[in-house]
Tab-separated table of N, CA and C in Angstrom:
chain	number	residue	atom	x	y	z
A	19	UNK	N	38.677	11.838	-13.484
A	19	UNK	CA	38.631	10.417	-13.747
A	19	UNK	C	38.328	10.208	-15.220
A	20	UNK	N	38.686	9.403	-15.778
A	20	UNK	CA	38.599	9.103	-17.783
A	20	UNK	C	38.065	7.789	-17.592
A	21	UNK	N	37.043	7.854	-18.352
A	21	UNK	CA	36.472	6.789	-19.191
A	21	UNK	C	37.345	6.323	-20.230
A	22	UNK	N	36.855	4.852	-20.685
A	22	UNK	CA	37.534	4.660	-21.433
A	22	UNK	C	37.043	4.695	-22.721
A	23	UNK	N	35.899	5.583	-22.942
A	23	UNK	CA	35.417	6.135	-24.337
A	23	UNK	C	35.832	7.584	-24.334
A	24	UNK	N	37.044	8.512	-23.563
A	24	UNK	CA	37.349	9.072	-23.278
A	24	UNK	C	36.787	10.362	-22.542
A	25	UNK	N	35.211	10.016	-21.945
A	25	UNK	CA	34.353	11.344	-21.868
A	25	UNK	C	34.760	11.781	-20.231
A	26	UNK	N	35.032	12.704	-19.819
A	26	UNK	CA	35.686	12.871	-18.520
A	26	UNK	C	33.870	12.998	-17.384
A	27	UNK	N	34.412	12.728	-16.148
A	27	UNK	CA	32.673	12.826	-15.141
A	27	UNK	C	33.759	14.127	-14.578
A	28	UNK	N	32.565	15.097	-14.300
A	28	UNK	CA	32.672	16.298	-13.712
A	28	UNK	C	32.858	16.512	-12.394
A	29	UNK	N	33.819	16.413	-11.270
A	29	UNK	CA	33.558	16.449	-9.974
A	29	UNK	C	33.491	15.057	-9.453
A	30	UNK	N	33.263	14.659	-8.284
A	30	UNK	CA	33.178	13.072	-7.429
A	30	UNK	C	31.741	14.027	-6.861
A	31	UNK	N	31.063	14.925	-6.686
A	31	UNK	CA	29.688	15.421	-5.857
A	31	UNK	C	28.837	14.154	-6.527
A	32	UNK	N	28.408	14.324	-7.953
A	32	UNK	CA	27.663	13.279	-8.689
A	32	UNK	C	27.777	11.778	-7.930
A	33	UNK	N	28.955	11.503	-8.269
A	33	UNK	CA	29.386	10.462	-8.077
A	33	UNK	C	28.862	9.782	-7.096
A	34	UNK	N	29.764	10.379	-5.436
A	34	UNK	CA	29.311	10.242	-4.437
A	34	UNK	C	27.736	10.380	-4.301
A	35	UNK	N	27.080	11.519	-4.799
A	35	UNK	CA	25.803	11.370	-4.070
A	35	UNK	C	24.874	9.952	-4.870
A	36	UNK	N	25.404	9.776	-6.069
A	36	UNK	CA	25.147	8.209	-6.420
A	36	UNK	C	25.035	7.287	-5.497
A	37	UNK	N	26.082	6.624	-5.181
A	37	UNK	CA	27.114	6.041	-4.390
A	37	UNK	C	26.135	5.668	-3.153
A	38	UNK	N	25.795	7.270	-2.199
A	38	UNK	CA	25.135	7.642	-1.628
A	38	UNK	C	24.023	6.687	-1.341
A	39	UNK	N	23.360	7.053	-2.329
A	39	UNK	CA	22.291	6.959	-2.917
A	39	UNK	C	21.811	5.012	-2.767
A	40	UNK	N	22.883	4.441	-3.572
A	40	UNK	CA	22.769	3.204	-4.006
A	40	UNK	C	22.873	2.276	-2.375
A	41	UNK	N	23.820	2.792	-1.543
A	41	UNK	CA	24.106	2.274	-0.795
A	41	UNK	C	22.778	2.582	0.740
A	42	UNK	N	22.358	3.483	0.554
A	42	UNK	CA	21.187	3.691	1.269
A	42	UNK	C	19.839	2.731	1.080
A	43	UNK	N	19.641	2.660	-0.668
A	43	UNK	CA	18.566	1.468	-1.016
A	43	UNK	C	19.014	-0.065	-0.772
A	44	UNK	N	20.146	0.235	-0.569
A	44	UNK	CA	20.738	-1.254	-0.139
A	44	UNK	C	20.571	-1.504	1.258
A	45	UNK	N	20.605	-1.164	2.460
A	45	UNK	CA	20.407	-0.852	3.439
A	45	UNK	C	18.609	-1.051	3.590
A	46	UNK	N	18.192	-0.368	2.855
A	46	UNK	CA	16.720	-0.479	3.459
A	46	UNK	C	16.262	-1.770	2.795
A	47	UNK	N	16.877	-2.045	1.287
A	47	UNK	CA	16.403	-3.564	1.197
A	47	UNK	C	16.843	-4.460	1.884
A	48	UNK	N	18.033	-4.676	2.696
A	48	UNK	CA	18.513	-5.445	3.518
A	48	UNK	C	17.726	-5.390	5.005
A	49	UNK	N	17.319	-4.764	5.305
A	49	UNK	CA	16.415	-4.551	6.338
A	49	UNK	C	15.000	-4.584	5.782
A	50	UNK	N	14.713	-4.525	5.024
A	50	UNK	CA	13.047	-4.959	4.759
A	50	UNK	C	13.463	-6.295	4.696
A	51	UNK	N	14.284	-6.978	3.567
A	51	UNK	CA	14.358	-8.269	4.013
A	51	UNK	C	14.691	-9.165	5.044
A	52	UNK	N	15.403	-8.601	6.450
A	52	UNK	CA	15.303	-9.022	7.205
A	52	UNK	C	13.842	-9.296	8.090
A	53	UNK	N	13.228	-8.333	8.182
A	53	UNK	CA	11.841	-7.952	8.578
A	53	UNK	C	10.855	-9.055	8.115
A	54	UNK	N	10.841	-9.224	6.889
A	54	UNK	CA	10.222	-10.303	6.393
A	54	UNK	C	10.632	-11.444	7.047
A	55	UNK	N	12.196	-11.837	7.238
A	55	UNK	CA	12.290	-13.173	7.609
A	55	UNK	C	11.810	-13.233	9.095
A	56	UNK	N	11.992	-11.885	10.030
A	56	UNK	CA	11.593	-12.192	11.002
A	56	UNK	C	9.807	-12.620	11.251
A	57	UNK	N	9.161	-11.495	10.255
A	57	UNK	CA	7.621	-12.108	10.160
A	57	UNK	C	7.575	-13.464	10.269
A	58	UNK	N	7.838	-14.230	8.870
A	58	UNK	CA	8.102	-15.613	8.838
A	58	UNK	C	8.512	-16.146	10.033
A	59	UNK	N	9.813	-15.875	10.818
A	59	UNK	CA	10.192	-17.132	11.917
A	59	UNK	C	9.173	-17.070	12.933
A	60	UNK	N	7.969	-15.693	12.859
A	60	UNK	CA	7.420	-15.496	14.509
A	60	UNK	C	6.382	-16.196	14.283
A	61	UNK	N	5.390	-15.884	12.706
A	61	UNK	CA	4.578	-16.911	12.696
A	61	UNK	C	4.299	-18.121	12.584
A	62	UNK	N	5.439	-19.166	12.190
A	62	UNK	CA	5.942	-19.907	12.253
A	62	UNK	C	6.089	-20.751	13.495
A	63	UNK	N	6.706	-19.774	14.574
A	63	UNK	CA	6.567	-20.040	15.969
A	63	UNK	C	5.691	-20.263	16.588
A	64	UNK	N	4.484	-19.334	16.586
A	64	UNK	CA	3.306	-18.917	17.116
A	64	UNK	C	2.335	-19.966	16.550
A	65	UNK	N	2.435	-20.572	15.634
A	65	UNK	CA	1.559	-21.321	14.573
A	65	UNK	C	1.856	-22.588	14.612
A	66	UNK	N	3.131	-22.869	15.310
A	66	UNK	CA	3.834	-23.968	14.360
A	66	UNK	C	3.514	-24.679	13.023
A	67	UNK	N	3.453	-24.056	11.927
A	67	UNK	CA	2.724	-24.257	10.830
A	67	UNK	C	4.136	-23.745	9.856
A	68	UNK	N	4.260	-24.579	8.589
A	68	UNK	CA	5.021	-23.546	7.555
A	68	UNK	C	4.450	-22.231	6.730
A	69	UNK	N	5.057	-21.030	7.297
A	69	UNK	CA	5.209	-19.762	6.304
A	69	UNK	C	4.945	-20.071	4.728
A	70	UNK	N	4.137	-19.572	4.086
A	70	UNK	CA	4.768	-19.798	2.479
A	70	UNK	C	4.558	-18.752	1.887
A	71	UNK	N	4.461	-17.291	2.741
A	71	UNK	CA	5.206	-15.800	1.818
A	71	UNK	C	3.956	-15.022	2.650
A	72	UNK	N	5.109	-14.122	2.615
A	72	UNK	CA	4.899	-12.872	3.068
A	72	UNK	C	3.579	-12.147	1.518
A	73	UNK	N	2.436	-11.890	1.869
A	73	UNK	CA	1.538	-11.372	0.905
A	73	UNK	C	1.642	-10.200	0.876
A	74	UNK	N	1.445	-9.060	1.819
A	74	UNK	CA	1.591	-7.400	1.351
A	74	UNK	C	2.548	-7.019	3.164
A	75	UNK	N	3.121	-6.025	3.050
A	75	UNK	CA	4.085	-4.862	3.725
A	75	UNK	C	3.307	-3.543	3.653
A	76	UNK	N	3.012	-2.976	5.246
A	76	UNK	CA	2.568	-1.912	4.888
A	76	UNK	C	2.820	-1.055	6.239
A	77	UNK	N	3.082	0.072	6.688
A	77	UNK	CA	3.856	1.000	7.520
A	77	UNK	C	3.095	1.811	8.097
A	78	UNK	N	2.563	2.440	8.743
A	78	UNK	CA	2.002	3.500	9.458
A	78	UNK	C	2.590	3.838	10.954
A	79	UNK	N	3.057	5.511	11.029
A	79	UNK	CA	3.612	6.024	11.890
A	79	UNK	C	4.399	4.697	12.587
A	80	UNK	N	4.656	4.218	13.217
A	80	UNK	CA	5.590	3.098	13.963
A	80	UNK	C	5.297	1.701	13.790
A	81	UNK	N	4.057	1.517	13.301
A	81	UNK	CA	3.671	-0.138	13.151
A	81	UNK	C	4.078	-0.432	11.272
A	82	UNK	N	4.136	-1.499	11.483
A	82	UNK	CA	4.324	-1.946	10.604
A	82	UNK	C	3.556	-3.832	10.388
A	83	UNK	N	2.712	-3.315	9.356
A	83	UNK	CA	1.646	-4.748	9.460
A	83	UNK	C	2.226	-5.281	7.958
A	84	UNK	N	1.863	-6.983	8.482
A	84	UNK	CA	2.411	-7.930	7.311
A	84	UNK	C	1.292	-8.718	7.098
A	85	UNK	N	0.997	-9.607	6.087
A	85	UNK	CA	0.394	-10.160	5.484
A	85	UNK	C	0.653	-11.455	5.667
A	86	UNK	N	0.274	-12.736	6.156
A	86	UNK	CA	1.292	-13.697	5.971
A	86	UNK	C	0.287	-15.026	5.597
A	87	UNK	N	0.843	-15.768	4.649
A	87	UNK	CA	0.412	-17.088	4.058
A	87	UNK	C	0.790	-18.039	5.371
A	88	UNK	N	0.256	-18.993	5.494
A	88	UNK	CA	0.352	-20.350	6.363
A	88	UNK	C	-0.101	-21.598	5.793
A	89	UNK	N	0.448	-22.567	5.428
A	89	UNK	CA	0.100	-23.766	5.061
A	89	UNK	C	-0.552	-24.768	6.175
A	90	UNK	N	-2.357	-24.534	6.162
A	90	UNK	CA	-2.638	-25.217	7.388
A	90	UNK	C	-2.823	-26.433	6.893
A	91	UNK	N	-3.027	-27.397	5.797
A	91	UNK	CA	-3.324	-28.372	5.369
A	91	UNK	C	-3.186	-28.758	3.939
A	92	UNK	N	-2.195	-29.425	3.715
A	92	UNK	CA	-1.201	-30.031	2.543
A	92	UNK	C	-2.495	-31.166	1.731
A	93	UNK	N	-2.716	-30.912	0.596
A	93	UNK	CA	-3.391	-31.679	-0.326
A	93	UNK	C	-3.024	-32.059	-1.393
A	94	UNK	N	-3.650	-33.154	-2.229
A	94	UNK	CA	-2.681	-33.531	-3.335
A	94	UNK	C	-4.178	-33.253	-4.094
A	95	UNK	N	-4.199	-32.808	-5.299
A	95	UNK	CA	-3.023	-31.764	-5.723
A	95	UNK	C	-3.256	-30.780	-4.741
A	96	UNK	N	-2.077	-29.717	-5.081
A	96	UNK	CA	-1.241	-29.016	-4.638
A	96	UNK	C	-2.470	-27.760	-4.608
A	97	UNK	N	-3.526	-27.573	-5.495
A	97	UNK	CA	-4.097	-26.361	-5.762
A	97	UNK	C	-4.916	-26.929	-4.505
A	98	UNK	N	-5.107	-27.857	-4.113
A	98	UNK	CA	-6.201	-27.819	-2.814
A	98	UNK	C	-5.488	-27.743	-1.468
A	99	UNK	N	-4.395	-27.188	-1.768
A	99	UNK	CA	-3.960	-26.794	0.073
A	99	UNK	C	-5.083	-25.955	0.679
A	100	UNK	N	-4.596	-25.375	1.884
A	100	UNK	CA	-5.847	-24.711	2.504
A	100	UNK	C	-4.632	-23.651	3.317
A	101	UNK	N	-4.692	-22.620	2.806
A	101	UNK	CA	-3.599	-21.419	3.606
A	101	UNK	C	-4.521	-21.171	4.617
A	102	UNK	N	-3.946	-20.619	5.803
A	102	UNK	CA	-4.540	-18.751	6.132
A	102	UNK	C	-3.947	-17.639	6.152
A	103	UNK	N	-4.631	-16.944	5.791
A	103	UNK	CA	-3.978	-15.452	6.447
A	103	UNK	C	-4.181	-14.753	7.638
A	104	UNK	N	-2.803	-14.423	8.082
A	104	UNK	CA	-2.771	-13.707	8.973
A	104	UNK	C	-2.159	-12.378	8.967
A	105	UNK	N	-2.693	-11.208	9.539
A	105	UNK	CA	-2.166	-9.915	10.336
A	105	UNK	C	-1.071	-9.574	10.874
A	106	UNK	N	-0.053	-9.493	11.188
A	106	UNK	CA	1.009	-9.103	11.859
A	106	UNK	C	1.159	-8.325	12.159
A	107	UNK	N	1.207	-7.207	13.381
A	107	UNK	CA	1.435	-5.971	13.678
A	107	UNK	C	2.901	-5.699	14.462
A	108	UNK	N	4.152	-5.273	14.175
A	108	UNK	CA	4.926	-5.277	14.848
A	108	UNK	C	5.517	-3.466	14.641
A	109	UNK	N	5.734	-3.439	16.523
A	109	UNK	CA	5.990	-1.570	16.678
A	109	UNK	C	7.451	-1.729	15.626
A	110	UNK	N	7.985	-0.652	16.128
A	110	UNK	CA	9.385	0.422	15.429
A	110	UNK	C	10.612	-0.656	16.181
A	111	UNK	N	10.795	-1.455	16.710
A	111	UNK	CA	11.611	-1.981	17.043
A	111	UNK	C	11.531	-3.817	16.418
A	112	UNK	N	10.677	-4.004	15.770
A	112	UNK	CA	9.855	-5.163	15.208
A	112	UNK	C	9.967	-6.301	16.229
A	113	UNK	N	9.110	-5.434	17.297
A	113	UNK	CA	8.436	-6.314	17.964
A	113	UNK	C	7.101	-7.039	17.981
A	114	UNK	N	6.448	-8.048	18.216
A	114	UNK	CA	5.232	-8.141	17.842
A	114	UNK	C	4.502	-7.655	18.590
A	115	UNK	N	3.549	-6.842	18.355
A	115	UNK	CA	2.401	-6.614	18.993
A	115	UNK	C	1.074	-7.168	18.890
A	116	UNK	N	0.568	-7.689	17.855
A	116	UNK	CA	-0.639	-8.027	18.028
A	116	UNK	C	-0.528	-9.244	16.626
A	117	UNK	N	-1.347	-10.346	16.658
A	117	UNK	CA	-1.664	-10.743	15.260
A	117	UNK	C	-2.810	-11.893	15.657
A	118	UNK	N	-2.983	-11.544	14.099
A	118	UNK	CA	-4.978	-12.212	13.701
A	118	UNK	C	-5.439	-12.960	12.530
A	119	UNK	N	-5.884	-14.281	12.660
A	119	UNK	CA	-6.069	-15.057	11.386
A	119	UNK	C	-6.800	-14.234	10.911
A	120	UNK	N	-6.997	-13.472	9.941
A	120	UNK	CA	-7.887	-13.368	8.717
A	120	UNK	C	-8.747	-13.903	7.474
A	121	UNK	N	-8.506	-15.027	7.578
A	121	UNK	CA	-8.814	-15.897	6.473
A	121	UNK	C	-8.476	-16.912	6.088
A	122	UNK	N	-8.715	-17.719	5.376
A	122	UNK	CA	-8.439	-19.084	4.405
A	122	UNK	C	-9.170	-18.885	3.155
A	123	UNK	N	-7.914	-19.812	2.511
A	123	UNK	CA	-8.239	-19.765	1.060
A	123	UNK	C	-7.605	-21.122	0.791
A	124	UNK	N	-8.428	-22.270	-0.203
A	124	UNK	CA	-7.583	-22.933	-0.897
A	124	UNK	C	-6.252	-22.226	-2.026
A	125	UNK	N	-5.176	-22.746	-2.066
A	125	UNK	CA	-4.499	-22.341	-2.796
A	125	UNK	C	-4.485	-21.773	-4.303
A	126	UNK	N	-5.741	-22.701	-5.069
A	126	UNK	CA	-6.111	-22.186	-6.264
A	126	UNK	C	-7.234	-21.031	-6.158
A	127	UNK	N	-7.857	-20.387	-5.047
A	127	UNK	CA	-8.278	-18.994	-4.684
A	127	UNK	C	-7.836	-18.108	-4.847
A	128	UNK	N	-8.405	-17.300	-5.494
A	128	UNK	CA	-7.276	-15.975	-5.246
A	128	UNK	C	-8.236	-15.038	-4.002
A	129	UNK	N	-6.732	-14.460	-3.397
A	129	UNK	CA	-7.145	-13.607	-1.933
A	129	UNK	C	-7.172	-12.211	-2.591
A	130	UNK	N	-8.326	-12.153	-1.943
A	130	UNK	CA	-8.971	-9.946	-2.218
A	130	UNK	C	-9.032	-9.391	-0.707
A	131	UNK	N	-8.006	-8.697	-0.592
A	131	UNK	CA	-8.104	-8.262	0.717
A	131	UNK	C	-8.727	-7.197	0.995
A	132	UNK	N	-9.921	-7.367	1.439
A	132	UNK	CA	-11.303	-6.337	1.755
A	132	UNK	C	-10.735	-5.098	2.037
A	133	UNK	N	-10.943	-3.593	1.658
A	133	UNK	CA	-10.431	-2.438	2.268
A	133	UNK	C	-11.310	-1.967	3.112
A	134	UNK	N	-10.703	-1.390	4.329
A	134	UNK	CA	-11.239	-1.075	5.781
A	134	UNK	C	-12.116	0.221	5.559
């Protein structure tokens, strides 16, 4: 194959395992981002409350726990909303298994999520 600065690529192995490569991280970002939206629609459901972001993603052997913002009470200004956080635990099939308010914070708070 020729470039058009004329430098030739050695083989399609490179190439392909590029290729490979690119199309695999595409795949898992397309599926983490699905994952997220599903977080969002369940707590959402469960809450009936608006989502306003997914805070941390984190994986162990088959679970997979999410972080999630909730807008429990809209204030003017805007820095005095009142979120919570919640837990999300969903197995290898992202189902839910378990979830748990964790907290509130006005919006101009910043959240420190205690380590276990």
């Amino acid at each position: 194959m020729e470039l058009k600065s004329g430098k030739k690529i050695r083989g399609k192995e490179k190439g392909e395992e590029m290729n490979s490569n690119v199309k695999e991280t595409q795949t898992r970002t397309i599926s983490l981002i699905e994952n997220l939206d599903k977080a969002i629609f369940v707590i959402e459901k469960i809450t009936r409350k608006k989502a306003e972001g997914v805070v941390s993603v984190s994986r162990e052997e088959d679970i997979t726990k999410f972080i999630v913002e909730v807008l429990e009470r809209k204030s003017i200004p805007d820095t005095q909303d009142i979120l919570s956080i919640y837990e999300m635990n969903f197995n290898s099939n992202m189902e839910i298994m378990d979830y748990n308010k964790i907290g509130m914070r006005r919006r101009s708070d910043m959240f420190v999520q205690e380590e276990d």
